[in-house]
């Protein structure tokens, strides 16, 4: 018996309508990327394992899909490691490549590798698939598309302001009104770790804090204690868990808490600049919210960090995120190149538009017009008309066989083709074709020029 076909867990097929809808989102994002001056690049689907490992933190490293070496990959593995069945220790001998986990680290590699060909500041966008060995759930897949934009070679906080405006413009164009752009600063988190006496535990501190909205305050505190952060330190952190108010009110409260931390106050200063800059250039439909517990668990962030939440009516995780990474290219040998970037979560944005019924009617699969095939002679006459329709930008096809009318009409109906043209012997003789509106069931006799004008 033949094996029933299936896709790997955490991956999906996309039908024609889904592809068209995804393309609608991608083209909207791409258009705004280019309006903001970003240029496209692409990088390979897999990278050297050494390029990726150690860049995403302990949890991120575990989610990297490793690719087994070609040939007899066990032949070169140390015999003691094989006998001990220590898979973690064997990785470096089993694999030297991996599917890319995100687009940011490969971009940093690209910048270093091509630094002599790049004019700084360099603004790039990239829309490609990435892979993570994550636990699949709604809106989270093992293969998914990221839509990234980054600037490297500029320390200016005006870049952060531009990214906030970019998020606002894209979601306004997609009619996803009411998104919340959450912002924080890793310098503030470093300051918090410093004042509670956990400066040497910054990474476990931020990894745990980043889970607050998912697992709640008590479990976050429990995880921090398990990672070695004392209960006394957590008491000093309590004002952060209960912080409320407007953007300005939260900043004022944090000033008091972080007054003894130089790095923490630097983070406050950066967030104040961004807020002041946006007051003269207000957002259209998004809201900017200061979220002091926002950490984003990736190790490479060093300054402002972002996360975009869908409107309250949609229960889904973040639909975008990013931040500043001052030190990322230094891991590949290029120092003193600051970078900042954001990403759009295509798959989750799709779910938001679907749930809110925001896809325009014009975004659909298939053609606009189907010519009915009445036979060899009539089909030959239609050939020139098909070209005229297509040159006018109207998606058109001729049914391939002179099948029964009912079968051809059923084909048009099942494929949601809005218009059918009947070009039989009488229509050809009079020069007027019958245009049938499949949605309304109405039909009228028109010339080719009149039909093209109607549908263009």
Coordinates of C-alpha atoms in Angstrom, one line a residue:
X1 CA 0.0 0.0 0.0
X2 CA 1.3 3.4 -0.9
X3 CA 2.3 5.7 2.0
X4 CA -0.1 8.5 2.6
X5 CA 1.7 11.8 1.7
X6 CA 2.0 14.5 4.3
X7 CA 4.0 17.7 5.0
X8 CA 6.6 17.8 7.9
X9 CA 5.2 18.9 11.2
X10 CA 5.3 22.7 11.4
X11 CA 5.2 23.3 7.7
X12 CA 2.3 24.0 5.3
X13 CA 1.2 23.9 1.7
X14 CA -0.4 27.1 0.3
X15 CA -3.3 27.0 -2.1
X16 CA -3.7 29.7 -4.9
X17 CA -5.9 32.0 -2.8
X18 CA -3.5 31.8 0.2
X19 CA -0.5 32.6 -2.0
X20 CA -2.3 35.6 -3.5
X21 CA -3.2 36.9 0.0
X22 CA 0.4 36.4 1.2
X23 CA 1.6 38.2 -1.9
X24 CA -0.7 41.1 -1.1
X25 CA 0.8 41.5 2.4
X26 CA 4.4 41.1 1.1
X27 CA 3.9 43.6 -1.7
X28 CA 2.4 46.1 0.8
X29 CA 5.4 45.7 3.1
X30 CA 7.9 45.8 0.2
X31 CA 6.3 49.0 -1.2
X32 CA 6.8 50.8 2.2
X33 CA 10.3 49.4 2.6
X34 CA 11.3 51.0 -0.6
X35 CA 9.5 54.3 0.2
X36 CA 11.7 54.5 3.3
X37 CA 14.8 54.0 1.2
X38 CA 15.6 50.3 1.9
X39 CA 17.2 48.1 -0.9
X40 CA 16.7 44.4 -1.3
X41 CA 19.3 41.6 -0.8
X42 CA 19.0 37.8 -0.4
X43 CA 21.2 35.4 1.5
X44 CA 21.4 31.5 1.2
X45 CA 18.8 29.4 2.9
X46 CA 21.6 27.8 5.0
X47 CA 24.7 29.1 6.6
X48 CA 27.8 27.7 8.2
X49 CA 26.8 26.4 11.7
X50 CA 29.6 28.6 13.2
X51 CA 27.9 31.7 11.8
X52 CA 24.7 31.0 13.7
X53 CA 25.6 29.2 16.9
X54 CA 26.1 31.4 20.0
X55 CA 24.2 34.4 18.5
X56 CA 20.7 33.7 19.9
X57 CA 21.2 32.7 23.4
X58 CA 21.0 29.2 24.9
X59 CA 17.3 28.7 24.0
X60 CA 17.8 30.0 20.4
X61 CA 20.7 27.7 19.8
X62 CA 18.6 24.7 20.6
X63 CA 16.1 25.7 17.9
X64 CA 18.6 25.8 15.1
X65 CA 18.0 23.1 12.4
X66 CA 21.4 21.5 11.9
X67 CA 22.2 19.8 8.5
X68 CA 24.1 16.5 8.7
X69 CA 27.4 16.4 6.8
X70 CA 27.4 14.7 3.5
X71 CA 28.5 11.0 3.1
X72 CA 29.3 8.8 6.1
X73 CA 28.8 11.5 8.7
X74 CA 29.5 9.1 11.6
X75 CA 32.9 8.1 10.2
X76 CA 34.7 11.2 11.6
X77 CA 33.0 11.3 15.0
X78 CA 35.2 10.5 18.0
X79 CA 34.6 6.9 19.1
X80 CA 34.3 7.9 22.8
X81 CA 31.6 10.4 21.9
X82 CA 29.7 7.7 20.0
X83 CA 30.0 5.3 22.8
X84 CA 28.8 7.9 25.3
X85 CA 25.9 8.9 23.0
X86 CA 26.6 12.5 23.8
X87 CA 24.7 14.2 20.9
X88 CA 25.5 17.8 22.0
X89 CA 29.2 17.1 22.0
X90 CA 29.0 15.4 18.6
X91 CA 27.3 18.3 16.8
X92 CA 30.5 20.0 15.7
X93 CA 31.6 16.7 14.1
X94 CA 28.3 15.7 12.6
X95 CA 27.3 19.1 11.1
X96 CA 29.0 22.2 9.8
X97 CA 25.9 23.8 8.2
X98 CA 22.4 24.9 9.4
X99 CA 19.2 26.4 8.1
X100 CA 19.1 30.0 9.0
X101 CA 17.2 30.8 12.2
X102 CA 16.5 34.5 11.3
X103 CA 17.6 37.1 8.7
X104 CA 19.6 39.4 11.1
X105 CA 22.7 37.3 11.8
X106 CA 23.1 36.3 8.1
X107 CA 22.7 40.0 7.3
X108 CA 25.5 40.8 9.8
X109 CA 27.7 38.2 8.0
X110 CA 26.8 39.7 4.7
X111 CA 27.8 43.2 5.8
X112 CA 31.2 42.0 7.1
X113 CA 31.8 39.9 4.0
X114 CA 30.9 42.7 1.6
X115 CA 32.0 45.7 3.6
X116 CA 34.2 47.0 0.8
X117 CA 31.3 47.1 -1.6
X118 CA 28.7 48.8 0.8
X119 CA 28.1 52.5 1.3
X120 CA 27.3 53.2 4.9
X121 CA 24.8 53.8 6.3
X122 CA 23.4 50.8 4.5
X123 CA 19.6 50.2 4.5
X124 CA 18.5 46.8 3.3
X125 CA 15.3 44.8 3.3
X126 CA 15.0 41.0 3.0
X127 CA 11.9 38.8 2.6
X128 CA 12.9 35.1 2.8
X129 CA 12.0 31.9 4.7
X130 CA 13.7 31.0 8.0
X131 CA 13.5 27.7 10.0
X132 CA 13.2 27.0 13.8
X133 CA 12.9 23.7 15.5
X134 CA 10.1 25.2 17.7
X135 CA 6.9 23.5 19.0
X136 CA 4.3 24.2 16.3
X137 CA 1.1 26.1 17.5
X138 CA -1.3 28.7 16.1
X139 CA 0.7 31.3 14.4
X140 CA 4.1 29.6 15.1
X141 CA 5.6 27.3 12.5
X142 CA 9.0 25.6 11.9
X143 CA 9.3 27.2 8.4
X144 CA 8.0 30.7 8.0
X145 CA 8.7 33.9 6.1
X146 CA 10.4 36.9 7.7
X147 CA 10.1 40.4 6.3
X148 CA 13.1 42.4 7.7
X149 CA 14.5 45.9 7.3
X150 CA 17.8 47.0 8.8
X151 CA 20.1 50.0 8.9
X152 CA 23.8 49.5 9.7
X153 CA 26.4 52.2 10.1
X154 CA 24.3 54.8 11.9
X155 CA 24.0 55.6 15.7
X156 CA 21.2 58.1 15.2
X157 CA 18.0 57.4 17.1
X158 CA 16.1 58.9 14.1
X159 CA 16.4 55.4 12.6
X160 CA 14.3 54.1 15.5
X161 CA 11.8 56.9 14.9
X162 CA 11.6 55.9 11.3
X163 CA 11.0 52.3 12.1
X164 CA 8.1 53.2 14.3
X165 CA 6.6 55.3 11.5
X166 CA 7.2 52.4 9.1
X167 CA 5.3 50.0 11.3
X168 CA 2.4 52.5 11.5
X169 CA 2.3 53.1 7.7
X170 CA 2.3 49.4 6.8
X171 CA -0.4 48.4 9.2
X172 CA -2.5 51.5 8.2
X173 CA -2.2 50.4 4.6
X174 CA -3.3 46.9 5.5
X175 CA -6.2 48.5 7.4
X176 CA -5.1 46.8 10.6
X177 CA -5.9 49.8 12.8
X178 CA -5.2 49.8 16.5
X179 CA -1.9 47.9 16.7
X180 CA 0.3 48.6 19.7
X181 CA 4.0 49.2 19.1
X182 CA 5.7 48.2 22.4
X183 CA 9.1 49.7 23.1
X184 CA 11.7 49.3 25.7
X185 CA 15.5 49.6 25.9
X186 CA 18.0 47.0 26.8
X187 CA 20.1 49.6 28.7
X188 CA 17.1 50.0 31.0
X189 CA 17.1 46.2 31.6
X190 CA 20.8 46.3 32.2
X191 CA 20.2 49.1 34.7
X192 CA 17.6 47.1 36.5
X193 CA 19.9 44.1 36.7
X194 CA 22.5 46.4 38.1
X195 CA 20.4 48.0 40.9
X196 CA 19.1 44.6 42.1
X197 CA 22.6 43.2 42.2
X198 CA 22.2 40.8 39.3
X199 CA 24.4 42.5 36.7
X200 CA 26.3 39.3 36.1
X201 CA 23.0 37.5 35.4
X202 CA 21.7 39.9 32.8
X203 CA 21.0 37.1 30.2
X204 CA 18.9 34.8 32.4
X205 CA 17.2 37.9 33.9
X206 CA 16.1 39.2 30.5
X207 CA 15.1 35.7 29.2
X208 CA 12.8 35.2 32.2
X209 CA 11.4 38.7 32.1
X210 CA 10.5 38.4 28.4
X211 CA 8.1 35.6 29.3
X212 CA 5.9 37.8 31.6
X213 CA 3.0 38.1 29.2
X214 CA 3.1 34.3 28.5
X215 CA 3.5 32.7 32.0
X216 CA 2.7 35.5 34.5
X217 CA 4.5 37.3 37.3
X218 CA 4.8 34.4 39.8
X219 CA 6.3 31.9 37.3
X220 CA 8.7 34.6 36.0
X221 CA 9.9 35.2 39.6
X222 CA 10.2 31.4 40.1
X223 CA 12.3 31.1 37.0
X224 CA 14.5 33.9 38.0
X225 CA 15.1 32.3 41.4
X226 CA 15.9 29.0 39.7
X227 CA 18.5 30.9 37.6
X228 CA 20.1 32.2 40.7
X229 CA 18.5 35.6 41.2
X230 CA 17.7 36.1 45.0
X231 CA 14.4 36.9 46.5
X232 CA 15.9 40.1 47.9
X233 CA 16.7 41.2 44.3
X234 CA 13.1 40.3 43.2
X235 CA 11.7 42.6 45.9
X236 CA 13.6 45.5 44.5
X237 CA 12.2 44.6 41.1
X238 CA 8.6 44.6 42.2
X239 CA 7.8 48.2 41.0
X240 CA 8.5 47.0 37.5
X241 CA 5.8 44.3 37.7
X242 CA 3.2 46.8 38.9
X243 CA 4.2 49.8 36.6
X244 CA 1.2 51.5 35.0
X245 CA 0.3 54.8 33.4
X246 CA 1.1 56.7 30.2
X247 CA 4.4 56.6 28.3
X248 CA 5.6 59.7 30.1
X249 CA 4.4 58.6 33.5
X250 CA 6.2 55.2 33.2
X251 CA 9.4 57.0 32.2
X252 CA 9.2 59.3 35.2
X253 CA 8.7 56.3 37.5
X254 CA 11.7 54.5 36.0
X255 CA 13.9 57.6 36.4
X256 CA 13.4 57.3 40.2
X257 CA 14.1 53.6 40.2
X258 CA 17.2 53.9 38.0
X259 CA 18.7 57.1 39.3
X260 CA 21.8 55.3 40.5
X261 CA 22.5 53.5 37.3
X262 CA 24.3 55.3 34.5
X263 CA 23.5 52.8 31.8
X264 CA 19.8 52.7 32.9
X265 CA 19.5 56.5 32.7
X266 CA 21.0 56.4 29.2
X267 CA 18.2 54.1 28.2
X268 CA 15.7 56.5 29.7
X269 CA 17.2 59.4 27.7
X270 CA 17.0 57.5 24.4
X271 CA 13.3 56.6 25.0
X272 CA 12.5 60.3 25.8
X273 CA 14.1 61.4 22.6
X274 CA 12.0 59.0 20.5
X275 CA 8.8 60.0 22.3
X276 CA 9.6 63.7 21.7
X277 CA 10.4 63.1 18.0
X278 CA 7.1 61.4 17.4
X279 CA 5.1 64.2 19.0
X280 CA 5.7 66.4 16.0
X281 CA 5.1 63.5 13.6
X282 CA 2.2 61.6 15.1
X283 CA 1.2 58.1 14.3
X284 CA -1.8 57.4 12.1
X285 CA -3.5 54.4 13.6
X286 CA -0.9 52.7 15.9
X287 CA -0.2 53.4 19.6
X288 CA 3.3 53.6 21.1
X289 CA 3.4 52.0 24.5
X290 CA 6.4 51.8 26.9
X291 CA 6.7 48.2 28.2
X292 CA 9.5 48.0 30.7
X293 CA 9.1 44.2 30.9
X294 CA 9.7 43.8 27.2
X295 CA 13.1 42.1 26.8
X296 CA 13.2 40.1 23.6
X297 CA 15.4 37.1 24.4
X298 CA 18.0 37.5 21.7
X299 CA 21.4 38.3 23.0
X300 CA 22.5 40.7 20.3
X301 CA 20.1 43.6 21.2
X302 CA 21.8 46.5 23.0
X303 CA 19.5 49.5 22.8
X304 CA 15.9 50.1 21.9
X305 CA 13.7 47.0 21.3
X306 CA 10.3 46.8 19.7
X307 CA 7.4 44.4 19.6
X308 CA 4.1 44.9 17.8
X309 CA 0.8 43.6 19.2
X310 CA -2.3 43.0 17.1
X311 CA -5.5 44.9 18.0
X312 CA -7.1 43.7 21.2
X313 CA -9.9 41.9 19.4
X314 CA -7.4 39.4 18.0
X315 CA -5.8 36.9 20.4
X316 CA -2.4 36.2 18.9
X317 CA 1.3 36.7 19.7
X318 CA 3.4 39.5 18.4
X319 CA 3.1 40.4 14.7
X320 CA 6.4 42.3 14.5
X321 CA 9.6 43.1 16.5
X322 CA 13.2 44.2 16.4
X323 CA 15.7 46.5 18.0
X324 CA 19.2 48.0 18.0
X325 CA 22.3 45.8 18.0
X326 CA 25.5 47.8 18.4
X327 CA 27.9 44.9 18.6
X328 CA 26.6 42.2 16.2
X329 CA 29.0 42.7 13.3
X330 CA 32.0 42.6 15.7
X331 CA 31.4 38.8 16.1
X332 CA 32.5 38.5 12.5
X333 CA 35.5 40.9 12.9
X334 CA 33.9 44.3 12.0
X335 CA 33.8 46.6 15.0
X336 CA 32.1 49.9 15.7
X337 CA 29.2 49.4 13.2
X338 CA 25.9 50.0 14.9
X339 CA 22.7 48.5 13.5
X340 CA 19.0 48.6 14.1
X341 CA 16.2 46.6 12.4
X342 CA 12.7 45.4 12.6
X343 CA 10.7 42.4 11.3
X344 CA 7.1 41.8 10.2
X345 CA 5.6 38.4 11.1
X346 CA 3.9 37.5 7.8
X347 CA 2.1 34.4 8.9
X348 CA 0.6 36.1 12.0
X349 CA -0.3 39.2 10.0
X350 CA -2.2 36.9 7.6
X351 CA -4.1 35.4 10.5
X352 CA -5.0 38.9 11.7
X353 CA -6.3 40.0 8.3
X354 CA -8.2 36.8 7.9
X355 CA -9.9 37.0 11.3
X356 CA -10.8 40.7 10.8
X357 CA -11.9 40.0 7.2
X358 CA -9.6 42.7 5.9
X359 CA -8.4 41.1 2.6
X360 CA -9.8 43.2 -0.3
X361 CA -12.1 41.5 -2.7
X362 CA -9.7 42.2 -5.5
X363 CA -7.1 39.9 -3.8
X364 CA -8.1 36.5 -5.1
X365 CA -6.8 33.6 -7.1
X366 CA -7.6 32.9 -10.7
X367 CA -8.6 34.9 -13.8
X368 CA -11.1 37.7 -14.3
X369 CA -12.6 36.4 -17.5
X370 CA -13.3 33.0 -19.0
X371 CA -14.0 32.7 -22.8
X372 CA -16.4 29.8 -23.4
X373 CA -15.1 27.3 -26.0
X374 CA -17.7 26.7 -28.7
X375 CA -15.4 24.8 -31.0
X376 CA -12.3 25.0 -33.2
X377 CA -13.5 27.9 -35.4
X378 CA -14.8 30.0 -32.5
X379 CA -11.7 29.3 -30.4
X380 CA -9.4 30.5 -33.3
X381 CA -11.4 33.8 -33.3
X382 CA -11.0 34.2 -29.6
X383 CA -7.2 33.9 -29.8
X384 CA -6.7 37.6 -30.8
X385 CA -9.2 38.8 -28.3
X386 CA -7.4 37.0 -25.5
X387 CA -4.2 38.9 -26.3
X388 CA -6.0 42.2 -26.3
X389 CA -7.5 41.5 -22.8
X390 CA -4.1 40.4 -21.4
X391 CA -2.4 43.5 -22.8
X392 CA -5.0 45.6 -21.0
X393 CA -4.1 43.9 -17.7
X394 CA -7.2 41.7 -17.6
X395 CA -6.4 38.1 -16.5
X396 CA -8.1 36.0 -19.2
X397 CA -8.3 32.4 -20.3
X398 CA -10.1 30.3 -22.9
X399 CA -11.6 27.0 -21.7
X400 CA -9.3 24.4 -23.4
X401 CA -12.0 22.0 -24.7
X402 CA -15.3 22.4 -26.5
X403 CA -17.1 20.7 -23.6
X404 CA -20.7 21.1 -22.7
X405 CA -21.8 24.5 -21.6
X406 CA -22.8 23.3 -18.2
X407 CA -19.3 21.9 -17.5
X408 CA -17.6 25.1 -18.6
X409 CA -19.9 27.3 -16.5
X410 CA -19.3 24.9 -13.5
X411 CA -15.6 25.4 -14.0
X412 CA -16.0 29.2 -13.9
X413 CA -18.2 29.0 -10.8
X414 CA -15.9 26.7 -8.8
X415 CA -12.9 28.9 -9.6
X416 CA -14.8 32.1 -8.6
X417 CA -14.3 33.6 -12.1
X418 CA -16.4 36.8 -12.0
X419 CA -17.1 37.1 -15.8
X420 CA -17.7 34.7 -18.6
X421 CA -17.7 35.7 -22.3
X422 CA -19.8 33.8 -24.9
X423 CA -18.3 34.2 -28.3
X424 CA -20.3 31.8 -30.5
X425 CA -21.1 32.0 -34.2
X426 CA -23.8 34.7 -33.8
X427 CA -21.6 36.9 -31.6
X428 CA -18.6 36.6 -34.0
X429 CA -20.9 37.6 -36.9
X430 CA -22.3 40.7 -35.2
X431 CA -19.1 41.8 -33.5
X432 CA -20.8 41.9 -30.1
X433 CA -20.0 39.4 -27.4
X434 CA -22.1 38.3 -24.5
X435 CA -20.6 39.3 -21.2
X436 CA -22.1 37.3 -18.3
X437 CA -21.7 38.5 -14.7
X438 CA -21.4 35.3 -12.7
X439 CA -22.1 36.9 -9.3
X440 CA -25.3 38.7 -10.4
X441 CA -26.4 36.2 -13.1
X442 CA -27.0 39.1 -15.5
X443 CA -25.6 39.4 -19.1
X444 CA -25.4 42.0 -21.8
X445 CA -24.2 42.3 -25.4
X446 CA -21.0 44.4 -25.8
X447 CA -18.2 45.0 -28.2
X448 CA -14.6 44.0 -27.3
X449 CA -13.7 47.6 -26.7
X450 CA -16.7 48.1 -24.4
X451 CA -15.9 45.0 -22.4
X452 CA -12.2 45.9 -22.0
X453 CA -13.2 49.4 -20.8
X454 CA -15.7 47.9 -18.3
X455 CA -13.2 45.5 -16.8
X456 CA -10.0 47.5 -16.9

